[in-house]
Amino acid sequence: MITKTLESALNLQINKELFSSYLYLSMAYWFDGIGLKGASAWLKTQSEEEREHAMKLVEHLADRGGTVEFSAIEKPKNSWKDPMDAFQEVLKHEQFITKSIHDLYAVAAQENDLPAQIMLQWFVSEQVEEERNAADIISNMTRIQNHETAVLQLDHQMGKRARS
Ligand code: FEO
């Protein structure tokens, strides 16, 4: 049985993951509006992944006999200064989520809840990838701003070269 302290911490994280999904969906349609369909598709996929993260936590809570309690999801922004501004927000948000996952893990440890700690280890690893993905996109965007568009395009094409 899960403790009330951990139950409420998990419910809070579920809300944060659902907000992440909402934020990235909003961002996806902002990119769609400015004609950048690739970034829009990336963010739609990211939004779906965030919902899956929420569902992992929901299922764990339900499996453990806890009470799933959904709260109102905060309204996300719907416009950004430019693509760099948007992806900087993605990175900042993921850093916030990483801290939140680490805090949640600490609660599970403090409550001596082994199943929750094991389940949360997946999230700890996932956050490393989430931050890395956003940082990589920012790094590529920085190069584009420095007029390295041609280098990136060539790199992309070379990566697609088939074996002859
Ligand atoms: Fe579910 Fe992007 O953290």
PDB file of C-alpha atoms and ligand atoms in Angstrom:
ATOM      1  CA  MET A   1       0.000   0.000   0.000  1.00  0.00           C
ATOM      2  CA  ILE A   2       1.242   3.430  -0.929  1.00  0.00           C
ATOM      3  CA  THR A   3       1.502   6.176   1.716  1.00  0.00           C
ATOM      4  CA  LYS A   4      -0.653   9.316   1.485  1.00  0.00           C
ATOM      5  CA  THR A   5       2.486  11.467   1.233  1.00  0.00           C
ATOM      6  CA  LEU A   6       3.730   9.560  -1.804  1.00  0.00           C
ATOM      7  CA  GLU A   7       0.225   9.361  -3.284  1.00  0.00           C
ATOM      8  CA  SER A   8      -0.122  13.138  -3.274  1.00  0.00           C
ATOM      9  CA  ALA A   9       3.435  13.617  -4.642  1.00  0.00           C
ATOM     10  CA  LEU A  10       2.611  11.220  -7.513  1.00  0.00           C
ATOM     11  CA  ASN A  11      -0.660  13.020  -8.248  1.00  0.00           C
ATOM     12  CA  LEU A  12       1.275  16.286  -8.435  1.00  0.00           C
ATOM     13  CA  GLN A  13       3.768  14.794 -10.904  1.00  0.00           C
ATOM     14  CA  ILE A  14       0.884  13.427 -13.039  1.00  0.00           C
ATOM     15  CA  ASN A  15      -0.384  16.995 -13.353  1.00  0.00           C
ATOM     16  CA  LYS A  16       3.092  18.241 -14.359  1.00  0.00           C
ATOM     17  CA  GLU A  17       3.411  15.570 -17.053  1.00  0.00           C
ATOM     18  CA  LEU A  18      -0.051  16.430 -18.408  1.00  0.00           C
ATOM     19  CA  PHE A  19       0.892  20.112 -18.435  1.00  0.00           C
ATOM     20  CA  SER A  20       4.064  19.193 -20.362  1.00  0.00           C
ATOM     21  CA  SER A  21       1.896  17.427 -22.937  1.00  0.00           C
ATOM     22  CA  TYR A  22      -0.358  20.479 -23.181  1.00  0.00           C
ATOM     23  CA  LEU A  23       2.587  22.900 -23.442  1.00  0.00           C
ATOM     24  CA  TYR A  24       4.248  20.954 -26.256  1.00  0.00           C
ATOM     25  CA  LEU A  25       0.975  20.578 -28.139  1.00  0.00           C
ATOM     26  CA  SER A  26       0.487  24.352 -27.935  1.00  0.00           C
ATOM     27  CA  MET A  27       4.054  24.854 -29.151  1.00  0.00           C
ATOM     28  CA  ALA A  28       3.512  22.331 -31.981  1.00  0.00           C
ATOM     29  CA  TYR A  29       0.668  24.419 -33.366  1.00  0.00           C
ATOM     30  CA  TRP A  30       2.666  27.630 -33.002  1.00  0.00           C
ATOM     31  CA  PHE A  31       5.400  26.051 -35.174  1.00  0.00           C
ATOM     32  CA  ASP A  32       2.717  24.823 -37.574  1.00  0.00           C
ATOM     33  CA  GLY A  33       1.458  28.403 -37.828  1.00  0.00           C
ATOM     34  CA  ILE A  34       4.888  29.731 -38.815  1.00  0.00           C
ATOM     35  CA  GLY A  35       5.319  26.973 -41.413  1.00  0.00           C
ATOM     36  CA  LEU A  36       7.929  24.827 -39.659  1.00  0.00           C
ATOM     37  CA  LYS A  37       6.220  21.450 -40.017  1.00  0.00           C
ATOM     38  CA  GLY A  38       9.228  19.369 -38.940  1.00  0.00           C
ATOM     39  CA  ALA A  39       9.483  21.043 -35.522  1.00  0.00           C
ATOM     40  CA  SER A  40       5.696  20.849 -35.248  1.00  0.00           C
ATOM     41  CA  ALA A  41       5.756  17.066 -35.843  1.00  0.00           C
ATOM     42  CA  TRP A  42       8.621  16.677 -33.329  1.00  0.00           C
ATOM     43  CA  LEU A  43       6.615  18.506 -30.682  1.00  0.00           C
ATOM     44  CA  LYS A  44       3.420  16.552 -31.396  1.00  0.00           C
ATOM     45  CA  THR A  45       5.371  13.336 -30.776  1.00  0.00           C
ATOM     46  CA  GLN A  46       6.855  14.871 -27.630  1.00  0.00           C
ATOM     47  CA  SER A  47       3.386  15.829 -26.460  1.00  0.00           C
ATOM     48  CA  GLU A  48       2.223  12.215 -26.893  1.00  0.00           C
ATOM     49  CA  GLU A  49       5.246  10.965 -24.950  1.00  0.00           C
ATOM     50  CA  GLU A  50       4.404  13.297 -22.071  1.00  0.00           C
ATOM     51  CA  ARG A  51       0.903  11.850 -21.891  1.00  0.00           C
ATOM     52  CA  GLU A  52       2.487   8.375 -21.768  1.00  0.00           C
ATOM     53  CA  HIS A  53       4.673   9.556 -18.875  1.00  0.00           C
ATOM     54  CA  ALA A  54       1.560  10.710 -17.021  1.00  0.00           C
ATOM     55  CA  MET A  55      -0.125   7.364 -17.725  1.00  0.00           C
ATOM     56  CA  LYS A  56       2.850   5.383 -16.368  1.00  0.00           C
ATOM     57  CA  LEU A  57       2.416   7.234 -13.077  1.00  0.00           C
ATOM     58  CA  VAL A  58      -1.382   6.855 -13.146  1.00  0.00           C
ATOM     59  CA  GLU A  59      -1.113   3.085 -13.723  1.00  0.00           C
ATOM     60  CA  HIS A  60       1.449   2.689 -10.957  1.00  0.00           C
ATOM     61  CA  LEU A  61      -0.720   4.600  -8.509  1.00  0.00           C
ATOM     62  CA  ALA A  62      -3.819   2.586  -9.455  1.00  0.00           C
ATOM     63  CA  ASP A  63      -1.923  -0.741  -9.293  1.00  0.00           C
ATOM     64  CA  ARG A  64      -0.761   0.140  -5.798  1.00  0.00           C
ATOM     65  CA  GLY A  65      -4.284   0.828  -4.556  1.00  0.00           C
ATOM     66  CA  GLY A  66      -3.762   4.601  -4.422  1.00  0.00           C
ATOM     67  CA  THR A  67      -6.282   7.255  -5.379  1.00  0.00           C
ATOM     68  CA  VAL A  68      -5.723   8.937  -8.741  1.00  0.00           C
ATOM     69  CA  GLU A  69      -6.752  12.568  -8.422  1.00  0.00           C
ATOM     70  CA  PHE A  70      -6.598  14.778 -11.491  1.00  0.00           C
ATOM     71  CA  SER A  71      -6.266  18.537 -10.990  1.00  0.00           C
ATOM     72  CA  ALA A  72      -6.836  21.433 -13.361  1.00  0.00           C
ATOM     73  CA  ILE A  73      -4.122  21.755 -15.993  1.00  0.00           C
ATOM     74  CA  GLU A  74      -2.555  25.206 -16.224  1.00  0.00           C
ATOM     75  CA  LYS A  75      -3.110  27.128 -19.468  1.00  0.00           C
ATOM     76  CA  PRO A  76       0.065  26.961 -21.576  1.00  0.00           C
ATOM     77  CA  LYS A  77       1.515  29.885 -23.543  1.00  0.00           C
ATOM     78  CA  ASN A  78       0.570  29.943 -27.216  1.00  0.00           C
ATOM     79  CA  SER A  79       3.243  32.123 -28.768  1.00  0.00           C
ATOM     80  CA  TRP A  80       7.004  32.543 -28.647  1.00  0.00           C
ATOM     81  CA  LYS A  81       9.448  35.172 -29.888  1.00  0.00           C
ATOM     82  CA  ASP A  82      11.138  32.791 -32.326  1.00  0.00           C
ATOM     83  CA  PRO A  83      12.039  29.071 -32.661  1.00  0.00           C
ATOM     84  CA  MET A  84      15.089  29.485 -30.403  1.00  0.00           C
ATOM     85  CA  ASP A  85      12.942  31.054 -27.694  1.00  0.00           C
ATOM     86  CA  ALA A  86      10.531  28.093 -27.936  1.00  0.00           C
ATOM     87  CA  PHE A  87      13.242  25.425 -27.648  1.00  0.00           C
ATOM     88  CA  GLN A  88      14.940  27.283 -24.831  1.00  0.00           C
ATOM     89  CA  GLU A  89      11.625  27.011 -23.027  1.00  0.00           C
ATOM     90  CA  VAL A  90      11.553  23.260 -23.785  1.00  0.00           C
ATOM     91  CA  LEU A  91      14.997  22.856 -22.186  1.00  0.00           C
ATOM     92  CA  LYS A  92      14.101  25.013 -19.186  1.00  0.00           C
ATOM     93  CA  HIS A  93      10.876  23.074 -18.698  1.00  0.00           C
ATOM     94  CA  GLU A  94      12.684  19.725 -18.903  1.00  0.00           C
ATOM     95  CA  GLN A  95      15.216  20.911 -16.310  1.00  0.00           C
ATOM     96  CA  PHE A  96      12.274  21.805 -14.064  1.00  0.00           C
ATOM     97  CA  ILE A  97      10.757  18.325 -14.638  1.00  0.00           C
ATOM     98  CA  THR A  98      14.101  16.638 -13.888  1.00  0.00           C
ATOM     99  CA  LYS A  99      14.269  18.426 -10.530  1.00  0.00           C
ATOM    100  CA  SER A 100      10.676  17.437  -9.848  1.00  0.00           C
ATOM    101  CA  ILE A 101      11.394  13.744 -10.636  1.00  0.00           C
ATOM    102  CA  HIS A 102      14.440  13.809  -8.358  1.00  0.00           C
ATOM    103  CA  ASP A 103      12.353  15.306  -5.548  1.00  0.00           C
ATOM    104  CA  LEU A 104       9.674  12.666  -6.132  1.00  0.00           C
ATOM    105  CA  TYR A 105      12.305   9.921  -5.975  1.00  0.00           C
ATOM    106  CA  ALA A 106      13.497  11.363  -2.665  1.00  0.00           C
ATOM    107  CA  VAL A 107       9.932  11.164  -1.303  1.00  0.00           C
ATOM    108  CA  ALA A 108       9.669   7.498  -2.418  1.00  0.00           C
ATOM    109  CA  ALA A 109      12.991   6.771  -0.672  1.00  0.00           C
ATOM    110  CA  GLN A 110      11.948   8.619   2.461  1.00  0.00           C
ATOM    111  CA  GLU A 111       8.681   6.623   2.509  1.00  0.00           C
ATOM    112  CA  ASN A 112      10.727   3.431   2.066  1.00  0.00           C
ATOM    113  CA  ASP A 113       8.656   2.536  -1.004  1.00  0.00           C
ATOM    114  CA  LEU A 114      10.767   0.169  -3.105  1.00  0.00           C
ATOM    115  CA  PRO A 115       8.287  -0.420  -6.002  1.00  0.00           C
ATOM    116  CA  ALA A 116       7.900   3.342  -6.513  1.00  0.00           C
ATOM    117  CA  GLN A 117      11.678   3.860  -6.442  1.00  0.00           C
ATOM    118  CA  ILE A 118      12.158   1.139  -9.078  1.00  0.00           C
ATOM    119  CA  MET A 119       9.380   2.617 -11.254  1.00  0.00           C
ATOM    120  CA  LEU A 120      10.861   6.126 -10.915  1.00  0.00           C
ATOM    121  CA  GLN A 121      14.319   5.004 -11.990  1.00  0.00           C
ATOM    122  CA  TRP A 122      12.947   4.846 -15.549  1.00  0.00           C
ATOM    123  CA  PHE A 123      11.961   8.531 -15.267  1.00  0.00           C
ATOM    124  CA  VAL A 124      15.391   9.500 -13.903  1.00  0.00           C
ATOM    125  CA  SER A 125      17.043   7.974 -17.013  1.00  0.00           C
ATOM    126  CA  GLU A 126      14.394   9.375 -19.354  1.00  0.00           C
ATOM    127  CA  GLN A 127      15.069  12.910 -18.109  1.00  0.00           C
ATOM    128  CA  VAL A 128      18.723  12.637 -19.138  1.00  0.00           C
ATOM    129  CA  GLU A 129      17.519  11.952 -22.700  1.00  0.00           C
ATOM    130  CA  GLU A 130      14.831  14.660 -22.563  1.00  0.00           C
ATOM    131  CA  GLU A 131      17.344  17.356 -21.609  1.00  0.00           C
ATOM    132  CA  ARG A 132      19.871  16.082 -24.154  1.00  0.00           C
ATOM    133  CA  ASN A 133      17.311  16.178 -27.005  1.00  0.00           C
ATOM    134  CA  ALA A 134      16.360  19.792 -26.278  1.00  0.00           C
ATOM    135  CA  ALA A 135      20.010  20.845 -25.850  1.00  0.00           C
ATOM    136  CA  ASP A 136      20.926  19.215 -29.191  1.00  0.00           C
ATOM    137  CA  ILE A 137      18.155  21.110 -30.995  1.00  0.00           C
ATOM    138  CA  ILE A 138      19.291  24.409 -29.434  1.00  0.00           C
ATOM    139  CA  SER A 139      22.859  23.655 -30.496  1.00  0.00           C
ATOM    140  CA  ASN A 140      21.734  22.988 -34.085  1.00  0.00           C
ATOM    141  CA  MET A 141      19.654  26.182 -34.088  1.00  0.00           C
ATOM    142  CA  THR A 142      22.654  28.169 -32.863  1.00  0.00           C
ATOM    143  CA  ARG A 143      24.673  26.894 -35.821  1.00  0.00           C
ATOM    144  CA  ILE A 144      21.870  27.892 -38.213  1.00  0.00           C
ATOM    145  CA  GLN A 145      21.889  31.388 -36.728  1.00  0.00           C
ATOM    146  CA  ASN A 146      25.601  31.480 -37.500  1.00  0.00           C
ATOM    147  CA  HIS A 147      24.822  30.820 -41.182  1.00  0.00           C
ATOM    148  CA  GLU A 148      25.794  27.183 -41.032  1.00  0.00           C
ATOM    149  CA  THR A 149      22.542  26.082 -42.665  1.00  0.00           C
ATOM    150  CA  ALA A 150      24.393  24.614 -45.644  1.00  0.00           C
ATOM    151  CA  VAL A 151      26.634  22.544 -43.379  1.00  0.00           C
ATOM    152  CA  LEU A 152      23.608  21.093 -41.610  1.00  0.00           C
ATOM    153  CA  GLN A 153      21.830  20.330 -44.878  1.00  0.00           C
ATOM    154  CA  LEU A 154      24.900  18.620 -46.272  1.00  0.00           C
ATOM    155  CA  ASP A 155      25.317  16.655 -43.052  1.00  0.00           C
ATOM    156  CA  HIS A 156      21.697  15.539 -43.262  1.00  0.00           C
ATOM    157  CA  GLN A 157      22.116  14.428 -46.879  1.00  0.00           C
ATOM    158  CA  MET A 158      25.356  12.624 -46.219  1.00  0.00           C
ATOM    159  CA  GLY A 159      23.724  10.743 -43.379  1.00  0.00           C
ATOM    160  CA  LYS A 160      21.126   9.419 -45.818  1.00  0.00           C
ATOM    161  CA  ARG A 161      23.633   8.099 -48.347  1.00  0.00           C
ATOM    162  CA  ALA A 162      22.865   4.502 -49.301  1.00  0.00           C
ATOM    163  CA  ARG A 163      25.508   1.775 -49.621  1.00  0.00           C
ATOM    164  CA  SER A 164      26.404   1.251 -53.267  1.00  0.00           C
TER     165      SER A 164
HETATM  166 FE1  FEO B   1       7.901  13.777 -18.993  1.00  0.00          FE
HETATM  167 FE2  FEO B   1       9.604  15.663 -20.755  1.00  0.00          FE
HETATM  168  O1  FEO B   1       9.309  14.882 -19.097  1.00  0.00           O
END
